[in-house]
Amino acid sequence: MKNTVEFRSICPVATSLDIIGDKWTLLILRDMIWGHKTLFNEFQQSPESMPSKMLANRLKKLEELGFVSKRKGNLNKKSVYYLLEKRGLDTFPIMVEMAIFSSKHFFDHLGTTYTKEARTTMKTDRQGYISELVTNYKKFKRNLVI
Amino acid sequence: MKNTVEFRSICPVATSLDIIGDKWTLLILRDMIWGHKTLFNEFQQSPESMPSKMLANRLKKLEELGFVSKRKGNLNKKSVYYLLEKRGLDTFPIMVEMAIFSSKHFFDHLGTTYTKEARTTMKTDRQGYISELVTNYKKFKRNLVI
DNA sequence: TTTTTTTAGTTTCATTTAGAAACTTATATT
DNA sequence: AATATAAGTTTCTAAATGAAACTAAAAAAA
């Protein structure tokens, strides 16, 4: 098992794909940003049912790359909290573009209900939407009692 | 080998990952948009050296999904031209965000030279940058003699 | 016209990665 | 003391990747 990222070229798109180009990595960050999830078993509850082996593997990689940090609970010593760092938050614009793309082109497959206005907000005030969610996350992180 | 995309959930981010969440798919689209590449062997020349099996597999998938179209050459009957359709062009904003992300966070790895001003243009006039490249591609496609 | 080259793939096979499921270890709760 | 919970790890099978050799049709060269 490899533990360092291999860069295939100096292309910025390829470089991003070398890091986040798989089916699971971004879903963890999605759950952190949109769902304020922090615990291993919270990530497991997501509708995509990430296998625990994959989850452990990707959390480790995300930590090594400085996307997230890991904190052992003080109150409950069995809990391990994963929190977003700046680098992790900076993947958010990529995910927003992904959301805009798939709700435009794969609309049928996504639930009509939540797609309609969510997409409108993202498109009409993309930067504002991003900023607000980032601000919210930071507040959540500040107030979190571990 | 599977030939239909399986959607794991109705999350718009997950849905995009189900389609473009791998190390090769977007690189083909990158070469089409930025490099105006159209032929099988042109894609093979890219610095990431995509294996021909992967390339054939991904081109087929991209065609099935309506991201690209395939045209047999008139002039040279042995050439097969791959061209971007609207759906393929619409992945461009995702790639731009990827480029902004990796040139910000993995600067050391990318060549200093081309990173500096390319990133400035993308950030300061993101929408303009996107529109121009899309316009350029459309012009290229219109004028292409097959 | 025969030979060689080019283009666009396909096939084969070894290696790597993914994923399901059962298991483990430390801590917490009853 | 017994049971449950959280966060993983291990094991094993299936699927995807990738290197390399191969193929078929068309074009160019000899």
Tab-separated table of C-alpha atoms (C1' of nucleotides) in Angstrom:
chain	number	residue	atom	x	y	z
A	1	MET	CA	0.000	0.000	0.000
A	2	LYS	CA	1.377	3.361	-1.099
A	3	ASN	CA	1.416	6.262	1.344
A	4	THR	CA	2.749	9.121	-0.762
A	5	VAL	CA	0.914	10.764	-3.653
A	6	GLU	CA	2.550	10.212	-7.031
A	7	PHE	CA	2.264	13.134	-9.424
A	8	ARG	CA	2.006	12.060	-13.042
A	9	SER	CA	2.776	15.456	-14.552
A	10	ILE	CA	2.990	19.147	-13.722
A	11	CYS	CA	-0.483	19.809	-15.107
A	12	PRO	CA	-2.636	21.473	-12.408
A	13	VAL	CA	-5.719	19.472	-13.394
A	14	ALA	CA	-3.812	16.176	-13.347
A	15	THR	CA	-2.276	17.143	-10.012
A	16	SER	CA	-5.704	17.636	-8.454
A	17	LEU	CA	-6.805	14.298	-9.875
A	18	ASP	CA	-3.732	12.618	-8.399
A	19	ILE	CA	-4.946	13.790	-5.007
A	20	ILE	CA	-8.750	13.801	-5.076
A	21	GLY	CA	-9.454	11.774	-8.222
A	22	ASP	CA	-11.314	8.838	-6.728
A	23	LYS	CA	-14.828	8.004	-5.642
A	24	TRP	CA	-14.471	8.524	-1.876
A	25	THR	CA	-12.067	11.279	-0.836
A	26	LEU	CA	-14.317	14.232	-1.641
A	27	LEU	CA	-17.349	12.597	-0.044
A	28	ILE	CA	-15.661	12.769	3.343
A	29	LEU	CA	-14.984	16.469	2.845
A	30	ARG	CA	-18.555	16.940	1.621
A	31	ASP	CA	-19.872	15.428	4.860
A	32	MET	CA	-17.627	17.693	6.883
A	33	ILE	CA	-18.582	20.904	5.094
A	34	TRP	CA	-22.283	20.333	4.465
A	35	GLY	CA	-23.078	17.941	7.300
A	36	HIS	CA	-20.656	19.067	9.998
A	37	LYS	CA	-19.695	15.461	10.521
A	38	THR	CA	-16.620	14.718	12.611
A	39	LEU	CA	-16.686	11.064	13.719
A	40	PHE	CA	-15.801	7.830	11.983
A	41	ASN	CA	-19.239	6.330	12.423
A	42	GLU	CA	-20.921	9.519	11.206
A	43	PHE	CA	-19.123	9.195	7.882
A	44	GLN	CA	-20.219	5.578	7.728
A	45	GLN	CA	-23.869	6.618	8.002
A	46	SER	CA	-23.789	8.498	4.696
A	47	PRO	CA	-26.062	7.200	1.939
A	48	GLU	CA	-23.113	5.911	-0.110
A	49	SER	CA	-22.163	3.463	2.691
A	50	MET	CA	-18.431	3.839	2.466
A	51	PRO	CA	-16.710	0.602	3.573
A	52	SER	CA	-14.774	1.088	6.825
A	53	LYS	CA	-11.540	0.039	5.161
A	54	MET	CA	-11.889	2.745	2.512
A	55	LEU	CA	-12.918	5.316	5.087
A	56	ALA	CA	-9.917	4.628	7.306
A	57	ASN	CA	-7.611	4.695	4.311
A	58	ARG	CA	-8.924	8.012	2.983
A	59	LEU	CA	-9.029	9.703	6.378
A	60	LYS	CA	-5.391	8.791	6.848
A	61	LYS	CA	-4.473	10.197	3.451
A	62	LEU	CA	-6.454	13.393	4.076
A	63	GLU	CA	-4.656	13.882	7.350
A	64	GLU	CA	-1.213	13.246	5.872
A	65	LEU	CA	-1.934	15.789	3.149
A	66	GLY	CA	-3.073	18.418	5.655
A	67	PHE	CA	-6.697	18.524	4.492
A	68	VAL	CA	-8.016	17.509	7.896
A	69	SER	CA	-6.721	17.237	11.441
A	70	LYS	CA	-7.374	14.521	13.974
A	71	ARG	CA	-8.160	15.075	17.634
A	72	LYS	CA	-8.741	12.550	20.363
A	73	GLY	CA	-11.715	13.346	22.570
A	74	ASN	CA	-11.105	14.701	26.065
A	75	LEU	CA	-14.569	14.060	27.371
A	76	ASN	CA	-14.990	10.714	25.620
A	77	LYS	CA	-11.560	9.191	25.075
A	78	LYS	CA	-12.884	6.698	22.595
A	79	SER	CA	-14.050	9.345	20.137
A	80	VAL	CA	-11.749	10.652	17.410
A	81	TYR	CA	-12.679	13.968	15.847
A	82	TYR	CA	-11.787	14.847	12.291
A	83	LEU	CA	-11.827	18.536	11.459
A	84	LEU	CA	-11.297	20.487	8.266
A	85	GLU	CA	-8.188	22.585	7.814
A	86	LYS	CA	-7.783	25.387	5.258
A	87	ARG	CA	-6.585	23.038	2.555
A	88	GLY	CA	-9.682	20.909	2.993
A	89	LEU	CA	-12.009	23.906	2.898
A	90	ASP	CA	-10.372	25.011	-0.336
A	91	THR	CA	-11.739	21.954	-2.140
A	92	PHE	CA	-15.200	23.370	-1.632
A	93	PRO	CA	-15.350	25.375	-4.905
A	94	ILE	CA	-14.531	22.189	-6.813
A	95	MET	CA	-17.454	20.418	-5.171
A	96	VAL	CA	-19.803	23.315	-5.859
A	97	GLU	CA	-18.948	23.148	-9.559
A	98	MET	CA	-19.528	19.405	-9.466
A	99	ALA	CA	-22.924	19.970	-7.892
A	100	ILE	CA	-23.853	22.569	-10.506
A	101	PHE	CA	-22.717	20.243	-13.268
A	102	SER	CA	-24.570	17.121	-12.187
A	103	SER	CA	-27.768	18.912	-11.258
A	104	LYS	CA	-27.761	20.448	-14.712
A	105	HIS	CA	-26.992	17.299	-16.656
A	106	PHE	CA	-28.221	14.475	-14.451
A	107	PHE	CA	-31.266	16.215	-13.101
A	108	ASP	CA	-33.547	13.196	-13.590
A	109	HIS	CA	-31.508	11.114	-11.307
A	110	LEU	CA	-31.322	13.667	-8.478
A	111	GLY	CA	-34.406	14.368	-6.364
A	112	THR	CA	-36.340	17.216	-7.934
A	113	THR	CA	-37.156	18.822	-4.612
A	114	TYR	CA	-33.810	19.764	-3.204
A	115	THR	CA	-32.168	20.321	-6.554
A	116	LYS	CA	-34.275	23.269	-7.707
A	117	GLU	CA	-33.473	26.023	-5.257
A	118	ALA	CA	-30.118	24.726	-4.108
A	119	ARG	CA	-28.859	25.011	-7.642
A	120	THR	CA	-30.358	28.450	-8.084
A	121	THR	CA	-28.547	29.740	-5.000
A	122	MET	CA	-25.238	28.250	-6.075
A	123	LYS	CA	-25.448	29.731	-9.527
A	124	THR	CA	-26.828	33.181	-8.787
A	125	ASP	CA	-24.486	33.871	-5.880
A	126	ARG	CA	-21.804	31.272	-6.124
A	127	GLN	CA	-19.167	33.182	-4.168
A	128	GLY	CA	-21.625	34.181	-1.473
A	129	TYR	CA	-22.845	30.626	-1.131
A	130	ILE	CA	-19.289	29.355	-0.722
A	131	SER	CA	-18.295	32.057	1.752
A	132	GLU	CA	-21.331	31.465	3.920
A	133	LEU	CA	-20.782	27.747	4.192
A	134	VAL	CA	-17.115	28.251	5.004
A	135	THR	CA	-17.997	30.831	7.667
A	136	ASN	CA	-20.550	28.430	9.133
A	137	TYR	CA	-18.002	25.652	9.302
A	138	LYS	CA	-15.474	27.841	11.050
A	139	LYS	CA	-18.043	28.868	13.627
A	140	PHE	CA	-19.008	25.240	14.154
A	141	LYS	CA	-15.377	24.299	14.635
A	142	ARG	CA	-14.744	27.129	17.106
A	143	ASN	CA	-17.737	26.189	19.244
A	144	LEU	CA	-17.157	22.463	19.145
A	145	VAL	CA	-16.576	20.938	22.580
A	146	ILE	CA	-14.464	17.834	22.335
B	1	MET	CA	-16.633	-4.735	-17.537
B	2	LYS	CA	-19.554	-2.452	-16.657
B	3	ASN	CA	-20.944	-0.119	-19.295
B	4	THR	CA	-23.576	1.844	-17.383
B	5	VAL	CA	-22.847	4.357	-14.631
B	6	GLU	CA	-24.102	3.310	-11.209
B	7	PHE	CA	-25.283	6.155	-9.028
B	8	ARG	CA	-24.605	5.576	-5.355
B	9	SER	CA	-26.935	8.283	-4.046
B	10	ILE	CA	-28.853	11.364	-5.102
B	11	CYS	CA	-26.139	13.686	-3.814
B	12	PRO	CA	-24.998	15.994	-6.646
B	13	VAL	CA	-21.353	15.770	-5.582
B	14	ALA	CA	-21.466	11.963	-5.402
B	15	THR	CA	-23.214	11.871	-8.761
B	16	SER	CA	-20.407	13.832	-10.396
B	17	LEU	CA	-17.876	11.523	-8.794
B	18	ASP	CA	-19.744	8.499	-10.106
B	19	ILE	CA	-19.168	9.892	-13.585
B	20	ILE	CA	-15.833	11.721	-13.563
B	21	GLY	CA	-14.296	10.459	-10.317
B	22	ASP	CA	-11.257	8.677	-11.663
B	23	LYS	CA	-7.737	9.565	-12.767
B	24	TRP	CA	-8.250	9.613	-16.549
B	25	THR	CA	-11.664	10.810	-17.718
B	26	LEU	CA	-11.106	14.529	-17.128
B	27	LEU	CA	-7.640	14.436	-18.672
B	28	ILE	CA	-9.151	13.565	-22.041
B	29	LEU	CA	-11.523	16.524	-21.758
B	30	ARG	CA	-8.625	18.705	-20.635
B	31	ASP	CA	-6.696	17.805	-23.784
B	32	MET	CA	-9.711	18.595	-25.898
B	33	ILE	CA	-10.423	21.981	-24.340
B	34	TRP	CA	-6.918	23.288	-23.746
B	35	GLY	CA	-5.066	21.388	-26.426
B	36	HIS	CA	-7.665	21.034	-29.171
B	37	LYS	CA	-6.781	17.381	-29.439
B	38	THR	CA	-9.096	15.135	-31.447
B	39	LEU	CA	-7.279	11.898	-32.329
B	40	PHE	CA	-6.533	8.746	-30.364
B	41	ASN	CA	-2.799	9.062	-30.780
B	42	GLU	CA	-2.858	12.722	-29.776
B	43	PHE	CA	-4.335	11.786	-26.405
B	44	GLN	CA	-1.649	9.155	-26.027
B	45	GLN	CA	1.062	11.793	-26.437
B	46	SER	CA	0.047	13.609	-23.243
B	47	PRO	CA	2.625	13.723	-20.434
B	48	GLU	CA	0.610	11.319	-18.271
B	49	SER	CA	0.988	8.542	-20.890
B	50	MET	CA	-2.482	7.095	-20.654
B	51	PRO	CA	-2.424	3.388	-21.525
B	52	SER	CA	-4.301	2.683	-24.769
B	53	LYS	CA	-6.677	0.331	-22.997
B	54	MET	CA	-7.697	3.027	-20.526
B	55	LEU	CA	-7.972	5.602	-23.263
B	56	ALA	CA	-10.256	3.441	-25.405
B	57	ASN	CA	-12.357	2.581	-22.361
B	58	ARG	CA	-12.798	6.211	-21.283
B	59	LEU	CA	-13.469	7.517	-24.769
B	60	LYS	CA	-16.224	4.966	-25.127
B	61	LYS	CA	-17.739	5.979	-21.794
B	62	LEU	CA	-17.520	9.692	-22.660
B	63	GLU	CA	-19.278	9.046	-25.936
B	64	GLU	CA	-22.018	6.949	-24.333
B	65	LEU	CA	-22.637	9.695	-21.808
B	66	GLY	CA	-22.856	12.368	-24.492
B	67	PHE	CA	-19.747	14.263	-23.408
B	68	VAL	CA	-18.065	13.791	-26.760
B	69	SER	CA	-19.007	12.708	-30.268
B	70	LYS	CA	-17.101	10.478	-32.630
B	71	ARG	CA	-16.627	11.099	-36.351
B	72	LYS	CA	-14.876	8.994	-38.939
B	73	GLY	CA	-12.578	10.955	-41.224
B	74	ASN	CA	-13.676	11.666	-44.795
B	75	LEU	CA	-10.318	12.695	-46.086
B	76	ASN	CA	-8.401	10.067	-44.171
B	77	LYS	CA	-10.687	7.120	-43.481
B	78	LYS	CA	-8.405	5.685	-40.875
B	79	SER	CA	-8.670	8.717	-38.579
B	80	VAL	CA	-11.355	8.947	-35.906
B	81	TYR	CA	-12.141	12.394	-34.574
B	82	TYR	CA	-13.406	12.971	-31.057
B	83	LEU	CA	-15.132	16.285	-30.452
B	84	LEU	CA	-16.577	17.944	-27.377
B	85	GLU	CA	-20.316	18.329	-27.001
B	86	LYS	CA	-22.042	20.765	-24.613
B	87	ARG	CA	-22.021	18.303	-21.745
B	88	GLY	CA	-18.280	17.878	-22.109
B	89	LEU	CA	-17.678	21.625	-22.238
B	90	ASP	CA	-19.670	22.020	-19.051
B	91	THR	CA	-17.043	20.103	-17.072
B	92	PHE	CA	-14.680	22.951	-17.721
B	93	PRO	CA	-15.560	25.002	-14.591
B	94	ILE	CA	-14.782	21.943	-12.466
B	95	MET	CA	-11.342	21.666	-14.033
B	96	VAL	CA	-10.683	25.371	-13.584
B	97	GLU	CA	-11.406	25.049	-9.866
B	98	MET	CA	-9.107	22.042	-9.726
B	99	ALA	CA	-6.371	24.056	-11.389
B	100	ILE	CA	-6.834	26.942	-8.953
B	101	PHE	CA	-6.769	24.529	-6.041
B	102	SER	CA	-3.632	22.617	-6.959
B	103	SER	CA	-1.665	25.645	-8.046
B	104	LYS	CA	-2.440	27.222	-4.690
B	105	HIS	CA	-1.638	24.196	-2.535
B	106	PHE	CA	0.824	22.182	-4.592
B	107	PHE	CA	2.704	25.065	-6.104
B	108	ASP	CA	6.135	23.536	-5.449
B	109	HIS	CA	5.358	20.577	-7.574
B	110	LEU	CA	4.020	22.538	-10.545
B	111	GLY	CA	6.425	24.474	-12.767
B	112	THR	CA	6.766	28.026	-11.422
B	113	THR	CA	6.745	29.596	-14.865
B	114	TYR	CA	3.370	28.752	-16.281
B	115	THR	CA	1.615	28.691	-12.959
B	116	LYS	CA	2.057	32.353	-12.033
B	117	GLU	CA	0.066	34.239	-14.625
B	118	ALA	CA	-2.275	31.430	-15.636
B	119	ARG	CA	-3.537	31.293	-12.074
B	120	THR	CA	-3.873	35.057	-11.874
B	121	THR	CA	-6.050	35.126	-15.005
B	122	MET	CA	-8.254	32.312	-13.774
B	123	LYS	CA	-8.800	33.930	-10.400
B	124	THR	CA	-9.251	37.553	-11.396
B	125	ASP	CA	-11.587	36.873	-14.299
B	126	ARG	CA	-12.732	33.341	-13.859
B	127	GLN	CA	-15.914	33.632	-15.891
B	128	GLY	CA	-14.181	35.500	-18.687
B	129	TYR	CA	-11.420	32.935	-18.811
B	130	ILE	CA	-13.932	30.114	-19.088
B	131	SER	CA	-16.050	31.850	-21.726
B	132	GLU	CA	-13.069	32.637	-23.889
B	133	LEU	CA	-11.780	29.082	-23.903
B	134	VAL	CA	-15.223	27.731	-24.693
B	135	THR	CA	-15.633	30.233	-27.540
B	136	ASN	CA	-12.214	29.249	-28.888
B	137	TYR	CA	-13.139	25.593	-28.837
B	138	LYS	CA	-16.374	26.201	-30.693
B	139	LYS	CA	-14.550	28.157	-33.360
B	140	PHE	CA	-11.974	25.406	-33.669
B	141	LYS	CA	-14.711	22.823	-34.043
B	142	ARG	CA	-16.571	24.836	-36.683
B	143	ASN	CA	-13.455	25.299	-38.791
B	144	LEU	CA	-12.199	21.759	-38.459
B	145	VAL	CA	-11.905	19.926	-41.772
B	146	ILE	CA	-12.312	16.224	-41.327
C	1	DT	C1'	1.645	-3.925	-56.964
C	2	DT	C1'	3.803	-5.465	-53.162
C	3	DT	C1'	5.815	-3.825	-48.842
C	4	DT	C1'	5.936	-0.879	-45.051
C	5	DT	C1'	3.811	2.352	-41.925
C	6	DT	C1'	0.207	4.448	-39.553
C	7	DT	C1'	-4.076	4.697	-36.877
C	8	DA	C1'	-7.099	3.002	-33.758
C	9	DG	C1'	-7.828	0.185	-31.216
C	10	DT	C1'	-7.996	-5.166	-28.672
C	11	DT	C1'	-6.084	-9.014	-26.012
C	12	DT	C1'	-3.432	-11.082	-22.480
C	13	DC	C1'	-1.689	-11.305	-18.129
C	14	DA	C1'	0.406	-9.677	-13.754
C	15	DT	C1'	-0.370	-6.315	-10.165
C	16	DT	C1'	-3.091	-3.188	-7.529
C	17	DT	C1'	-7.199	-1.537	-5.567
C	18	DA	C1'	-11.939	-2.019	-4.002
C	19	DG	C1'	-15.333	-3.933	-1.120
C	20	DA	C1'	-17.899	-7.175	1.886
C	21	DA	C1'	-17.667	-9.239	6.176
C	22	DA	C1'	-15.794	-10.769	10.221
C	23	DC	C1'	-12.669	-9.556	13.817
C	24	DT	C1'	-10.044	-6.646	17.430
C	25	DT	C1'	-8.893	-3.373	21.019
C	26	DA	C1'	-9.789	0.288	24.048
C	27	DT	C1'	-13.056	2.655	26.418
C	28	DA	C1'	-17.837	3.456	28.272
C	29	DT	C1'	-22.213	2.150	29.927
C	30	DT	C1'	-25.528	-0.820	32.363
D	1	DA	C1'	-18.885	-7.974	35.872
D	2	DA	C1'	-21.155	-8.043	31.570
D	3	DT	C1'	-22.503	-5.619	27.581
D	4	DA	C1'	-22.127	-2.164	24.220
D	5	DT	C1'	-19.797	1.323	21.409
D	6	DA	C1'	-16.245	3.644	18.654
D	7	DA	C1'	-12.631	3.298	15.712
D	8	DG	C1'	-10.492	0.996	13.336
D	9	DT	C1'	-7.836	-3.745	11.208
D	10	DT	C1'	-7.693	-8.203	8.893
D	11	DT	C1'	-9.015	-11.469	5.557
D	12	DC	C1'	-10.504	-12.824	1.377
D	13	DT	C1'	-12.774	-12.364	-3.244
D	14	DA	C1'	-13.828	-9.580	-7.184
D	15	DA	C1'	-12.920	-5.885	-10.122
D	16	DA	C1'	-10.000	-2.332	-12.137
D	17	DT	C1'	-5.510	-0.916	-13.663
D	18	DG	C1'	-1.525	-0.945	-16.551
D	19	DA	C1'	2.335	-2.770	-19.352
D	20	DA	C1'	3.172	-5.050	-23.455
D	21	DA	C1'	2.273	-7.522	-27.328
D	22	DC	C1'	-0.948	-8.077	-30.912
D	23	DT	C1'	-4.492	-7.014	-34.838
D	24	DA	C1'	-7.111	-5.103	-38.775
D	25	DA	C1'	-7.952	-1.586	-41.923
D	26	DA	C1'	-6.301	1.996	-44.517
D	27	DA	C1'	-2.560	4.880	-46.407
D	28	DA	C1'	2.045	5.810	-48.045
D	29	DA	C1'	6.279	4.322	-49.987
D	30	DA	C1'	9.087	1.438	-52.799
